[in-house]
Amino acid sequence: MNSGRMDLNGYWRLRWADGERGGRKFHAEPTTDDAKWLDAIVPGEVHLDLIRAGLLREPTLGTNCLEARWVEECFWSYRRTFTPPAEALTGQAWLLFEGLDYAARIFLNGEEIGRHANYFYPCRINVTGKMNTGENVLVVELESGLFHAAEKSVAGYHGTQVENAFLTKRLWLRKPQCSFGWDWAPRLLNVGIHKPVSLEWASVVRADQLVVLSDLNEDLTRGHWRVRYGVEGLDQEHRPGRLHVMIEETGQTFSRDIEVPPGLGILEMEGDIDHPKLWWPVGQGEQSLYTFRVWIEIDGEKFGEQKRRTGFRKVRINQDPHPQGGRYFIFEINHRPIFIKGACLVPADIIYARLDRARYETLVDRALEANFNFLRVWGGGLYESDDFYELCDERGILVWQEFIFACGGYPATDDTFMQNITNETTYQIRRLASHPSLVVWCGNNEIHWENYERREGVIYPDHSLYHFVLPRLLSREDPCRYYQPSSPYSPEPGVNPNADPMGDQHPWSIGFGDIDFRKYRDMTCRFPDEGGMLGPNSLPALHACLPKGQKFMNSFAWQIHDNSVEFGFNHSAPDRIIREWTNLNPRELSLEDFIYYGGLIHGEALSEYIDNFRRRKFDSAAAVFWMYNDCWPTTRSWTIVDYLQNRTPAFYPVRRSCAPVKPVVVREGNWVRVLGVNDTPEAVAGNLRYGLFTLSGEYILDRSSDVILPANVSVELARFDAAEWDRAGIDRIIAFAMLSDEKGLLARHRLVLPRFCELKWAPAKPTVRRDGEQVFFNSSTFAWGLCLDLEGVRALPDNFFDLWPGMDYALPWPSEHPLPEIIRIGNLCD
């Protein structure tokens, strides 16, 4: 056998040392006192092993994250034995650690054979001639990074987590930056062997990373592919051979003569496919994928066979001049402009080794359920996993991936640091470049904006990393994909990176100090991709935060799980959002009522954000909010999917606002306009009903017309004089619009001008009746935010929805299920 692989995953042993106790210097000795070692699982993480051993409680619950902090302050050694097969001793051999967190020293039979300090790329160590013919002892010593960076200086490096940075030195450590603590995340520094371990051997060549790049010609009739195959020649001279590429879906095979030189290099081959099936984002067409099988043939033997899937799509980020000033920022896929709907993805656990395919599948499916077509992978977390990208490829979710730099200045003048970055980013680009769902690389999160705000015109030390190093690397490794240095970013020199007329924006003027989300209605951002409002998690997630005796607002456990905006912007306490919009006293509410009213307002805020930008399509070309998911249970967060993967109360309002077709009512000057938004590639014919109704149930303006909504546009469908609203009183009148076709209601929208606490409410007594496989809700007066469920576990046809006076609201409901129970209504009646 010319090559092989031995799995070293599974059962290992684990031992601690704190610098005083634990006998660290003896951990790597070939002989040891086994009684001092714990059981461990690889791949895994130390916290998980300690939980299994009964030495830690689950850190996401209650205040347990504080009890776990000692783990990151210790050294941890993993130990196991293995016996290599005879063929591993005859050629060249390597130990491959696909993921080490963080600072590692690796020992084989008592000898140190390597070091590594980067979470984001593998550690490969040549062990040729270093293994025994029988049993070998392998020890991996790790620590969280605190010791590794202890003597590093962060003076002059700014960051939004300033106090933490002086302690943890996160800017020096190449691991998920949010693990050091963020407004929505606790500090929990992972440590462990978090990906598989193996022994590999080969005698002729070793296969490394395989990349398949794809593109289309301008008329979309020919797909061009380019294979880049990393291969290490193990001889001292060039070896002639052939490189083979087979495309499984077409049955085509391509081959060419090659020479494999000594050392690690890249073999390339290019070709075309006539009339390929195109890859489209969800809602626009099929997600057609092609499987490339690649191998090398030398002297009649096959080496290093690997597979990669890709798809053929043409991507352009249209930044042409806008006729009203600035530039567009429109995603064009296969020459079709796509309005982007989605949110920002953060790591879905505080212990990253727990992120398996099932978790990602649920997250991607929830995004589709919310009518998303896009996720922005934020730059303080992870280069997302193969599982995540495969799912996005298959389901049509577009992805914006940031390099892992966020909210700080990084030590790019340090040569060792920069070599580490080069290794990391090269590996990650090659790992992800084949995926058609990946449409944007971005250099960092908010660093360019922070630098501009701090001292306009000053060039910071890491400027070259984002503006020169990364783009040059991408021009070699992934030249067809769009890159921008930072988010937000304006493409013209000297312009504020967060300026509305060009580039992308993080519209945070609303959401921290100012919580009047009606101001979203006036925003004209070209591509808003981070902005939002705080709201509660689901009821089960809130209970996970609060142990017995602390199930009340502002308990100690509550504060641990609350968003740190509460402490950094004291004026944004959890009381305020509910109090200012409802006049209710949150401290007099039950937990259930806190979730209900906080979630109701959260949903209203995110709906205003989404509806405003959608109705401006394509002057604004996105509605992407902060943020999609959580890494642990919270009492308040920005999300619509919580750590338990439950739907938060804001989930359903967001889903309605992201519906493929919907009307939006706006007031502009003396007019009330009804716009129709259609994100589908087909025209939609239907009936539009619109006008004004009172909270008590009277329709003072009620009009209808047949309309045709063209494909992929936002257009005005109707308008009426705002004076009719003013005369009737804006504090008791709501403007409405609903769009229906022959099958029933497509979507609807209503516009409220005052704060909800300023309305003259009427009581609501809704009814529910069944007819076959549907249930019908009705109320003679306006009913705000009917809630059927606070758990968020079940997928409901709708939740947190309104009833308009006298109109049935129908939901599909299996006849074998009991009638839904209305557990809360928002009407603010005395």
CSV table of N, CA, C and O in Angstrom, one decimal, residues 340 342-346 374-380 384 388 397-402 442 444-446 486-488 504-506 508 527 529-531 624-629:
chain,number,residue,atom,x,y,z
A,340,ILE,N,-31.4,41.0,-1.0
A,340,ILE,CA,-30.8,40.1,0.1
A,340,ILE,C,-31.6,40.2,1.4
A,340,ILE,O,-31.8,41.3,1.9
A,342,GLY,N,-31.8,38.5,5.3
A,342,GLY,CA,-31.2,37.6,6.2
A,342,GLY,C,-30.7,38.3,7.4
A,342,GLY,O,-31.2,39.3,7.8
A,343,ALA,N,-29.7,37.6,8.0
A,343,ALA,CA,-29.2,38.1,9.3
A,343,ALA,C,-27.8,37.7,9.5
A,343,ALA,O,-27.2,36.9,8.6
A,344,CYS,N,-27.1,38.1,10.6
A,344,CYS,CA,-25.7,37.8,10.8
A,344,CYS,C,-25.6,36.6,11.7
A,344,CYS,O,-26.3,36.5,12.7
A,345,LEU,N,-24.8,35.6,11.3
A,345,LEU,CA,-24.6,34.4,12.0
A,345,LEU,C,-23.4,34.5,12.9
A,345,LEU,O,-22.3,34.9,12.5
A,346,VAL,N,-23.6,34.0,14.1
A,346,VAL,CA,-22.5,33.9,15.1
A,346,VAL,C,-22.3,32.4,15.5
A,346,VAL,O,-23.2,31.6,15.2
A,374,PHE,N,-29.9,34.6,2.7
A,374,PHE,CA,-28.6,35.1,3.0
A,374,PHE,C,-28.2,35.0,4.5
A,374,PHE,O,-29.1,35.2,5.3
A,375,LEU,N,-27.0,34.7,4.7
A,375,LEU,CA,-26.4,34.8,6.1
A,375,LEU,C,-25.0,35.4,6.0
A,375,LEU,O,-24.2,35.0,5.1
A,376,ARG,N,-24.8,36.4,6.9
A,376,ARG,CA,-23.5,37.0,7.0
A,376,ARG,C,-22.7,36.4,8.1
A,376,ARG,O,-23.2,36.5,9.3
A,377,VAL,N,-21.6,35.7,7.8
A,377,VAL,CA,-20.8,35.1,8.9
A,377,VAL,C,-19.9,36.1,9.5
A,377,VAL,O,-18.9,36.5,8.8
A,378,TRP,N,-20.2,36.5,10.6
A,378,TRP,CA,-19.5,37.7,11.3
A,378,TRP,C,-18.1,37.4,11.6
A,378,TRP,O,-17.7,36.2,12.0
A,379,GLY,N,-17.3,38.4,11.6
A,379,GLY,CA,-15.8,38.3,11.7
A,379,GLY,C,-15.2,38.1,13.1
A,379,GLY,O,-14.0,38.1,13.2
A,380,GLY,N,-16.0,37.9,14.1
A,380,GLY,CA,-15.5,37.7,15.4
A,380,GLY,C,-15.7,36.2,15.9
A,380,GLY,O,-15.4,35.9,17.0
A,384,GLU,N,-16.9,29.3,8.9
A,384,GLU,CA,-17.9,28.3,9.2
A,384,GLU,C,-17.5,27.0,8.6
A,384,GLU,O,-16.7,26.8,7.7
A,388,PHE,N,-21.9,23.4,7.3
A,388,PHE,CA,-22.6,24.6,7.1
A,388,PHE,C,-22.7,25.0,5.6
A,388,PHE,O,-23.7,25.2,5.0
A,397,ILE,N,-28.7,29.2,0.2
A,397,ILE,CA,-28.5,30.3,1.1
A,397,ILE,C,-27.1,31.0,0.6
A,397,ILE,O,-26.1,30.3,0.6
A,398,LEU,N,-27.2,32.2,0.3
A,398,LEU,CA,-26.0,33.0,-0.1
A,398,LEU,C,-25.2,33.3,1.2
A,398,LEU,O,-25.8,33.6,2.3
A,399,VAL,N,-23.9,33.3,1.2
A,399,VAL,CA,-23.0,33.5,2.4
A,399,VAL,C,-22.0,34.6,2.1
A,399,VAL,O,-21.3,34.6,1.1
A,400,TRP,N,-21.9,35.4,3.1
A,400,TRP,CA,-20.9,36.5,3.2
A,400,TRP,C,-20.0,36.0,4.4
A,400,TRP,O,-20.4,35.9,5.5
A,401,GLN,N,-18.7,35.7,4.0
A,401,GLN,CA,-17.8,35.2,5.1
A,401,GLN,C,-16.7,36.2,5.3
A,401,GLN,O,-16.0,36.6,4.4
A,402,GLU,N,-16.6,36.5,6.6
A,402,GLU,CA,-15.5,37.5,7.0
A,402,GLU,C,-14.3,36.7,7.6
A,402,GLU,O,-14.5,35.7,8.2
A,442,CYS,N,-14.9,39.1,3.1
A,442,CYS,CA,-14.7,40.4,3.7
A,442,CYS,C,-13.6,40.4,4.7
A,442,CYS,O,-13.5,39.4,5.5
A,444,ASN,N,-12.8,42.1,7.6
A,444,ASN,CA,-13.0,42.2,9.0
A,444,ASN,C,-14.3,42.8,9.3
A,444,ASN,O,-15.0,43.3,8.4
A,445,ASN,N,-14.7,42.8,10.6
A,445,ASN,CA,-15.9,43.5,11.1
A,445,ASN,C,-15.5,44.8,11.8
A,445,ASN,O,-14.8,44.8,12.8
A,446,GLU,N,-15.9,45.9,11.2
A,446,GLU,CA,-16.0,47.2,11.8
A,446,GLU,C,-14.6,47.9,12.1
A,446,GLU,O,-14.6,49.0,12.7
A,486,SER,N,-13.4,45.5,4.6
A,486,SER,CA,-14.1,45.6,6.0
A,486,SER,C,-15.6,45.7,5.8
A,486,SER,O,-16.1,45.9,4.7
A,487,SER,N,-16.3,45.6,6.9
A,487,SER,CA,-17.7,45.9,6.9
A,487,SER,C,-18.0,46.7,8.1
A,487,SER,O,-17.7,46.2,9.2
A,488,PRO,N,-18.6,47.9,8.0
A,488,PRO,CA,-19.1,48.5,6.7
A,488,PRO,C,-17.9,49.1,6.0
A,488,PRO,O,-16.8,49.3,6.6
A,504,ASP,N,-21.7,49.0,2.1
A,504,ASP,CA,-22.6,48.4,3.0
A,504,ASP,C,-22.6,49.2,4.3
A,504,ASP,O,-21.7,50.0,4.6
A,505,GLN,N,-23.7,49.1,5.1
A,505,GLN,CA,-23.9,49.9,6.3
A,505,GLN,C,-24.2,49.1,7.5
A,505,GLN,O,-24.9,48.0,7.4
A,506,HIS,N,-23.8,49.6,8.7
A,506,HIS,CA,-24.3,49.0,10.0
A,506,HIS,C,-25.1,50.2,10.6
A,506,HIS,O,-24.5,51.0,11.3
A,508,TRP,N,-26.5,51.6,13.2
A,508,TRP,CA,-26.7,51.5,14.6
A,508,TRP,C,-27.1,52.8,15.3
A,508,TRP,O,-27.0,52.9,16.5
A,527,PHE,N,-26.9,49.1,1.4
A,527,PHE,CA,-26.9,47.6,1.7
A,527,PHE,C,-26.7,47.5,3.2
A,527,PHE,O,-25.6,47.2,3.7
A,529,ASP,N,-26.4,45.7,6.5
A,529,ASP,CA,-26.1,44.3,6.8
A,529,ASP,C,-25.7,44.1,8.3
A,529,ASP,O,-25.2,43.0,8.7
A,530,GLU,N,-26.1,45.1,9.1
A,530,GLU,CA,-26.0,44.9,10.6
A,530,GLU,C,-26.7,46.0,11.3
A,530,GLU,O,-26.2,47.1,11.3
A,531,GLY,N,-27.8,45.7,11.9
A,531,GLY,CA,-28.5,46.7,12.7
A,531,GLY,C,-29.7,45.9,13.4
A,531,GLY,O,-30.1,44.9,12.8
A,624,VAL,N,-30.6,43.0,6.1
A,624,VAL,CA,-29.9,42.0,6.9
A,624,VAL,C,-29.7,42.6,8.3
A,624,VAL,O,-29.1,43.7,8.4
A,625,PHE,N,-30.2,41.9,9.3
A,625,PHE,CA,-30.1,42.5,10.6
A,625,PHE,C,-29.2,41.7,11.6
A,625,PHE,O,-28.7,40.6,11.2
A,626,TRP,N,-28.9,42.3,12.7
A,626,TRP,CA,-28.1,41.7,13.7
A,626,TRP,C,-29.0,41.3,14.8
A,626,TRP,O,-29.8,42.1,15.4
A,627,MET,N,-29.1,40.0,15.2
A,627,MET,CA,-28.3,38.9,14.6
A,627,MET,C,-29.3,37.7,14.5
A,627,MET,O,-30.4,37.8,15.1
A,628,TYR,N,-28.8,36.7,13.9
A,628,TYR,CA,-29.7,35.5,13.6
A,628,TYR,C,-29.9,34.6,14.8
A,628,TYR,O,-31.0,34.2,15.2
A,629,ASN,N,-28.7,34.2,15.4
A,629,ASN,CA,-28.8,33.1,16.4
A,629,ASN,C,-27.9,33.5,17.6
A,629,ASN,O,-27.2,34.5,17.6
